[in-house]
mmCIF file of C-alpha atoms in Angstrom:
data_model
loop_
_atom_site.group_PDB
_atom_site.id
_atom_site.type_symbol
_atom_site.label_atom_id
_atom_site.label_comp_id
_atom_site.label_asym_id
_atom_site.label_seq_id
_atom_site.Cartn_x
_atom_site.Cartn_y
_atom_site.Cartn_z
ATOM 1 C CA MET W 1 21.230 149.225 56.873
ATOM 2 C CA ASN W 2 20.690 152.535 55.609
ATOM 3 C CA GLU W 3 23.120 154.438 53.479
ATOM 4 C CA GLU W 4 23.073 157.773 55.456
ATOM 5 C CA PRO W 5 25.845 158.767 57.894
ATOM 6 C CA ALA W 6 25.351 157.451 61.308
ATOM 7 C CA THR W 7 25.205 160.900 62.830
ATOM 8 C CA ALA W 8 22.456 162.097 60.585
ATOM 9 C CA PRO W 9 19.587 163.621 62.475
ATOM 10 C CA LEU W 10 16.257 161.795 62.543
ATOM 11 C CA PRO W 11 13.677 163.108 60.285
ATOM 12 C CA ALA W 12 11.160 165.461 61.979
ATOM 13 C CA ASP W 13 8.408 163.879 59.880
ATOM 14 C CA GLY W 14 7.889 160.895 57.552
ATOM 15 C CA PRO W 15 8.942 157.210 58.337
ATOM 16 C CA LEU W 16 11.536 157.256 61.186
ATOM 17 C CA ASP W 17 12.337 153.722 60.500
ATOM 18 C CA GLY W 18 15.592 153.543 58.422
ATOM 19 C CA ASP W 19 16.033 149.749 58.396
ATOM 20 C CA PRO W 20 14.768 147.924 55.399
ATOM 21 C CA GLY W 21 14.225 145.155 57.617
ATOM 22 C CA LEU W 22 11.599 147.234 59.786
ATOM 23 C CA GLN W 23 13.180 145.771 62.870
ATOM 24 C CA PRO W 24 12.096 148.744 65.092
ATOM 25 C CA GLU W 25 8.651 148.376 63.819
ATOM 26 C CA ARG W 26 8.406 144.669 64.143
ATOM 27 C CA THR W 27 9.736 144.622 67.733
ATOM 28 C CA ALA W 28 7.311 147.447 68.830
ATOM 29 C CA LEU W 29 4.663 145.165 67.453
ATOM 30 C CA ALA W 30 5.951 142.267 69.271
ATOM 31 C CA TRP W 31 5.615 144.163 72.496
ATOM 32 C CA GLY W 32 2.063 145.295 71.701
ATOM 33 C CA ARG W 33 1.084 141.705 71.012
ATOM 34 C CA THR W 34 2.843 140.737 74.463
ATOM 35 C CA VAL W 35 0.620 143.551 76.309
ATOM 36 C CA LEU W 36 -2.645 142.056 74.685
ATOM 37 C CA THR W 37 -1.603 138.557 75.714
ATOM 38 C CA LEU W 38 -0.805 139.670 79.225
ATOM 39 C CA ILE W 39 -4.081 141.667 79.405
ATOM 40 C CA ALA W 40 -6.005 138.465 77.916
ATOM 41 C CA ALA W 41 -4.252 136.083 80.300
ATOM 42 C CA SER W 42 -5.080 138.216 83.431
ATOM 43 C CA ALA W 43 -8.859 138.824 82.364
ATOM 44 C CA VAL W 44 -9.246 134.885 82.557
ATOM 45 C CA CYS W 45 -8.690 135.468 86.384
ATOM 46 C CA LEU W 46 -11.802 137.575 86.570
ATOM 47 C CA ARG W 47 -13.956 134.306 86.160
ATOM 48 C CA TRP W 48 -12.762 133.752 89.874
ATOM 49 C CA LEU W 49 -14.147 136.908 91.201
ATOM 50 C CA PRO W 50 -17.375 135.521 92.626
ATOM 51 C CA ASP W 51 -15.381 132.947 94.643
ATOM 52 C CA GLN W 52 -12.251 134.719 95.548
ATOM 53 C CA GLY W 53 -13.324 138.404 95.961
ATOM 54 C CA PRO W 54 -11.484 141.529 95.632
ATOM 55 C CA PHE W 55 -8.123 139.748 95.447
ATOM 56 C CA VAL W 56 -8.607 138.708 91.923
ATOM 57 C CA LEU W 57 -9.341 142.320 91.009
ATOM 58 C CA ALA W 58 -5.615 143.224 92.592
ATOM 59 C CA MET W 59 -4.214 140.623 90.485
ATOM 60 C CA PHE W 60 -5.860 141.928 87.321
ATOM 61 C CA GLY W 61 -4.983 145.357 88.461
ATOM 62 C CA LEU W 62 -1.198 144.373 88.811
ATOM 63 C CA THR W 63 -1.170 143.010 85.209
ATOM 64 C CA VAL W 64 -3.090 145.927 83.749
ATOM 65 C CA ALA W 65 -0.479 148.290 85.428
ATOM 66 C CA ALA W 66 2.334 146.183 83.927
ATOM 67 C CA GLY W 67 0.698 146.260 80.312
ATOM 68 C CA THR W 68 -0.107 150.094 80.810
ATOM 69 C CA GLY W 69 3.825 150.412 81.527
ATOM 70 C CA ILE W 70 4.951 148.769 78.735
ATOM 71 C CA TYR W 71 2.299 150.582 76.426
ATOM 72 C CA SER W 72 3.392 154.160 77.772
ATOM 73 C CA THR W 73 6.921 153.511 76.790
ATOM 74 C CA GLN W 74 6.415 152.005 73.212
ATOM 75 C CA ARG W 75 7.120 155.450 71.467
ATOM 76 C CA ARG W 76 10.516 155.849 73.365
ATOM 77 C CA ARG W 77 11.415 152.086 72.810
ATOM 78 C CA TYR W 78 10.796 152.552 69.045
ATOM 79 C CA ARG W 79 12.796 155.687 68.949
ATOM 80 C CA ARG W 80 15.483 154.181 70.822
ATOM 81 C CA SER W 81 15.534 151.265 68.407
ATOM 82 C CA VAL W 82 15.556 153.528 65.278
ATOM 83 C CA GLU W 83 18.548 155.608 67.014
ATOM 84 C CA GLY W 84 20.287 152.253 67.518
ATOM 85 C CA ILE W 85 20.023 151.000 64.203
ATOM 86 C CA ARG W 86 21.220 154.323 62.713
ATOM 87 C CA ALA W 87 24.219 154.414 65.204
ATOM 88 C CA GLY W 88 25.224 150.983 64.601
ATOM 89 C CA HIS W 89 24.802 149.849 68.096
ATOM 90 C CA LEU W 90 21.937 149.566 70.804
ATOM 91 C CA ALA W 91 22.133 148.948 74.329
ATOM 92 C CA PRO W 92 19.988 145.817 75.505
ATOM 93 C CA ASP W 93 16.814 146.811 77.259
ATOM 94 C CA ILE W 94 17.581 144.800 80.396
ATOM 95 C CA SER W 95 15.125 146.424 82.705
ATOM 96 C CA ALA W 96 12.041 145.945 80.177
ATOM 97 C CA VAL W 97 12.932 142.221 79.670
ATOM 98 C CA PHE W 98 13.212 141.616 83.381
ATOM 99 C CA TRP W 99 10.080 143.512 84.378
ATOM 100 C CA THR W 100 8.071 141.525 81.863
ATOM 101 C CA ALA W 101 9.318 138.310 82.877
ATOM 102 C CA GLY W 102 8.884 139.156 86.509
ATOM 103 C CA ALA W 103 5.269 140.263 85.917
ATOM 104 C CA CYS W 104 4.742 137.003 84.303
ATOM 105 C CA VAL W 105 6.420 134.947 87.040
ATOM 106 C CA ALA W 106 4.228 137.188 89.603
ATOM 107 C CA LEU W 107 1.085 136.434 87.752
ATOM 108 C CA GLY W 108 1.745 132.587 87.695
ATOM 109 C CA ALA W 109 2.730 132.745 91.656
ATOM 110 C CA LEU W 110 -0.584 134.415 92.468
ATOM 111 C CA GLY W 111 -2.577 132.131 90.429
ATOM 112 C CA VAL W 112 -0.948 128.913 92.016
ATOM 113 C CA TRP W 113 -1.643 130.571 95.447
ATOM 114 C CA LEU W 114 -5.312 131.110 94.549
ATOM 115 C CA VAL W 115 -5.662 127.527 93.182
ATOM 116 C CA LEU W 116 -4.107 126.042 96.402
ATOM 117 C CA SER W 117 -5.738 128.280 98.911
ATOM 118 C CA MET I 1 29.628 145.757 61.561
ATOM 119 C CA PRO I 2 32.179 144.713 64.370
ATOM 120 C CA SER I 3 35.083 145.766 62.082
ATOM 121 C CA THR I 4 34.224 149.271 61.565
ATOM 122 C CA PRO I 5 34.704 151.765 64.561
ATOM 123 C CA LEU I 6 31.764 152.765 66.639
ATOM 124 C CA PRO I 7 30.375 156.157 66.658
ATOM 125 C CA PRO I 8 30.192 157.852 69.898
ATOM 126 C CA PRO I 9 27.242 156.665 71.960
ATOM 127 C CA GLY I 10 23.911 158.367 71.357
ATOM 128 C CA PRO I 11 20.893 158.657 74.043
ATOM 129 C CA GLY I 12 19.547 155.381 72.699
ATOM 130 C CA SER I 13 22.569 153.269 72.901
ATOM 131 C CA ARG I 14 24.101 154.219 76.335
ATOM 132 C CA ARG I 15 24.558 151.363 78.525
ATOM 133 C CA SER I 16 23.426 151.337 82.106
ATOM 134 C CA ARG I 17 25.494 150.253 85.093
ATOM 135 C CA PHE I 18 23.340 147.291 85.399
ATOM 136 C CA ALA I 19 23.946 146.341 81.918
ATOM 137 C CA GLU I 20 27.800 146.662 82.437
ATOM 138 C CA LYS I 21 27.354 144.514 85.386
ATOM 139 C CA LEU I 22 25.145 141.692 83.700
ATOM 140 C CA LEU I 23 26.886 141.853 80.361
ATOM 141 C CA PRO I 24 30.371 142.676 81.005
ATOM 142 C CA GLY I 25 32.941 142.697 78.218
ATOM 143 C CA GLY I 26 32.853 141.932 74.557
ATOM 144 C CA THR I 27 31.733 144.259 71.707
ATOM 145 C CA GLU I 28 28.497 145.845 71.094
ATOM 146 C CA PRO I 29 26.442 143.575 68.574
ATOM 147 C CA ASP I 30 24.774 144.339 65.537
ATOM 148 C CA PRO I 31 21.632 146.165 66.863
ATOM 149 C CA ARG I 32 19.357 144.185 64.584
ATOM 150 C CA PHE I 33 20.667 141.028 66.472
ATOM 151 C CA THR I 34 19.718 142.773 69.673
ATOM 152 C CA LEU I 35 16.137 143.463 68.329
ATOM 153 C CA ALA I 36 15.805 139.998 67.078
ATOM 154 C CA ASN I 37 16.878 138.420 70.515
ATOM 155 C CA GLU I 38 14.272 140.852 72.132
ATOM 156 C CA ARG I 39 11.485 139.689 69.797
ATOM 157 C CA THR I 40 12.179 136.081 70.303
ATOM 158 C CA PHE I 41 12.280 136.711 74.072
ATOM 159 C CA LEU I 42 8.799 138.159 73.666
ATOM 160 C CA ALA I 43 7.715 135.158 71.724
ATOM 161 C CA TRP I 44 8.732 132.962 74.526
ATOM 162 C CA ILE I 45 6.783 135.123 76.981
ATOM 163 C CA ARG I 46 3.697 134.994 75.053
ATOM 164 C CA THR I 47 3.992 131.215 75.104
ATOM 165 C CA SER I 48 4.352 131.169 78.843
ATOM 166 C CA LEU I 49 1.310 133.631 79.143
ATOM 167 C CA ALA I 50 -0.635 131.045 76.946
ATOM 168 C CA LEU I 51 0.425 128.357 79.641
ATOM 169 C CA LEU I 52 -0.682 130.699 82.370
ATOM 170 C CA ALA I 53 -3.796 131.577 80.832
ATOM 171 C CA GLY I 54 -4.274 127.789 80.392
ATOM 172 C CA GLY I 55 -3.631 127.114 83.830
ATOM 173 C CA ILE I 56 -6.064 129.790 85.255
ATOM 174 C CA ALA I 57 -8.698 128.742 82.763
ATOM 175 C CA VAL I 58 -8.439 124.991 83.836
ATOM 176 C CA GLU I 59 -9.325 125.941 87.540
ATOM 177 C CA ALA I 60 -11.773 128.696 86.700
ATOM 178 C CA PHE I 61 -13.817 126.942 83.891
ATOM 179 C CA THR I 62 -13.593 123.216 84.216
ATOM 180 C CA THR I 63 -15.299 122.607 87.401
ATOM 181 C CA ASP I 64 -17.904 120.218 86.006
ATOM 182 C CA VAL I 65 -15.327 118.453 83.699
ATOM 183 C CA PHE I 66 -12.447 117.306 86.238
ATOM 184 C CA PRO I 67 -12.594 115.926 89.536
ATOM 185 C CA GLU I 68 -11.166 118.709 91.860
ATOM 186 C CA PRO I 69 -7.609 116.859 92.795
ATOM 187 C CA ILE I 70 -6.972 116.425 88.948
ATOM 188 C CA ARG I 71 -8.267 120.069 88.183
ATOM 189 C CA ARG I 72 -6.077 121.566 90.671
ATOM 190 C CA GLY I 73 -2.872 119.461 89.692
ATOM 191 C CA LEU I 74 -3.387 120.198 86.113
ATOM 192 C CA SER I 75 -3.881 124.001 86.795
ATOM 193 C CA VAL I 76 -0.815 124.114 89.131
ATOM 194 C CA LEU I 77 1.241 122.213 86.614
ATOM 195 C CA LEU I 78 0.380 124.725 83.730
ATOM 196 C CA LEU I 79 1.017 127.659 86.150
ATOM 197 C CA LEU I 80 4.466 126.377 87.118
ATOM 198 C CA LEU I 81 5.335 125.582 83.750
ATOM 199 C CA GLY I 82 4.376 129.149 82.715
ATOM 200 C CA MET I 83 6.528 130.622 85.654
ATOM 201 C CA LEU I 84 9.434 128.493 84.655
ATOM 202 C CA LEU I 85 9.206 129.454 80.945
ATOM 203 C CA SER I 86 8.835 133.108 81.929
ATOM 204 C CA ALA I 87 12.044 133.192 84.096
ATOM 205 C CA GLY I 88 13.782 130.727 81.650
ATOM 206 C CA SER I 89 13.076 133.098 78.815
ATOM 207 C CA ALA I 90 14.684 136.130 80.506
ATOM 208 C CA ILE I 91 17.726 133.896 81.423
ATOM 209 C CA ARG I 92 17.936 132.694 77.704
ATOM 210 C CA TRP I 93 17.646 136.519 76.372
ATOM 211 C CA LEU I 94 20.597 137.291 78.724
ATOM 212 C CA ARG I 95 22.738 134.249 77.629
ATOM 213 C CA VAL I 96 22.098 135.008 73.964
ATOM 214 C CA GLU I 97 22.999 138.697 74.451
ATOM 215 C CA ALA I 98 26.272 137.769 76.263
ATOM 216 C CA SER I 99 26.899 135.247 73.180
ATOM 217 C CA LEU I 100 26.364 137.984 70.613
ATOM 218 C CA ARG I 101 28.602 140.457 72.704
ATOM 219 C CA SER I 102 31.514 137.805 72.737
ATOM 220 C CA ASN I 103 30.877 136.523 69.052
ATOM 221 C CA ARG I 104 30.201 132.924 70.652
ATOM 222 C CA PRO I 105 27.749 130.392 69.029
ATOM 223 C CA LEU I 106 24.260 130.836 70.446
ATOM 224 C CA PRO I 107 23.211 128.579 73.496
ATOM 225 C CA LEU I 108 20.901 125.785 72.950
ATOM 226 C CA PRO I 109 17.390 126.689 74.213
ATOM 227 C CA LEU I 110 16.926 124.609 77.522
ATOM 228 C CA ILE I 111 13.371 126.147 77.709
ATOM 229 C CA GLY I 112 12.281 124.103 74.428
ATOM 230 C CA PRO I 113 12.602 120.610 75.809
ATOM 231 C CA LEU I 114 11.074 122.144 79.214
ATOM 232 C CA LEU I 115 8.096 123.425 77.267
ATOM 233 C CA ALA I 116 7.811 119.876 75.393
ATOM 234 C CA ALA I 117 8.050 117.820 78.367
ATOM 235 C CA GLY I 118 5.686 120.066 80.529
ATOM 236 C CA CYS I 119 2.897 120.106 77.678
ATOM 237 C CA ALA I 120 3.447 116.280 77.226
ATOM 238 C CA VAL I 121 2.695 115.638 80.822
ATOM 239 C CA ALA I 122 -0.426 117.852 80.874
ATOM 240 C CA ALA I 123 -1.655 116.166 77.778
ATOM 241 C CA ALA I 124 -1.161 112.727 79.102
ATOM 242 C CA VAL I 125 -3.020 113.820 82.288
ATOM 243 C CA VAL I 126 -5.987 114.935 80.193
ATOM 244 C CA ILE I 127 -6.063 111.940 77.897
ATOM 245 C CA ALA I 128 -5.802 109.479 81.003
ATOM 246 C CA VAL I 129 -8.792 111.451 82.546
ATOM 247 C CA ILE I 130 -10.884 111.068 79.330
ATOM 248 C CA VAL I 131 -10.105 107.508 78.702
ATOM 249 C CA LEU I 132 -10.636 106.577 82.547
ATOM 250 C CA ALA I 133 -13.968 108.461 82.930
#
């Protein structure tokens, strides 16, 4: 933890991360890796395009939308983590966790439906 | 950390009504633990995505390798395992977060044995197909 008071404003420039363990940065990178894996997993579906038609594109589009949603909130997520570390408490990001897990379950369910149809 | 009085909540630490309902009571854990729990969840999610990608790839790329019923069975097995792991990782994240809030020991990861058993079954099917071919 840093030595500054918890209420100190965030620096306008320079590194925002006040945590020696670089936890906000590592967490943001973990989200980034997850976006890449999500896109890669759904891109494999494109091999089905000649057999299954536009439905596969819709499936790919859904996961790309989920990935874009995560990517576009990365900056907010990182800043929120830094503020949480500085304040000493951080609300768990329930919606991000549930949306991500839901997108993966949906990808699997659509895959099962395609395999069995 | 829990022994020191908490400063007033900032914009990044305000709990939503949903959070109050799913994670009632307890005290705010060390934010580093919350972030570590989030990263662990993401590692599980990537594992489940690897299984989902494997399931899709088995069906899409192995037409010449496996007979159709085995190909479909293996694909559905991997996809179902990936789905269970995705849902399980969210549940585990929630249970760990609840344990952190109430200062209890962390729960055992039930999704670990699930992953091991599912992968063992999938590997056994592939080995059986290769041996019997």
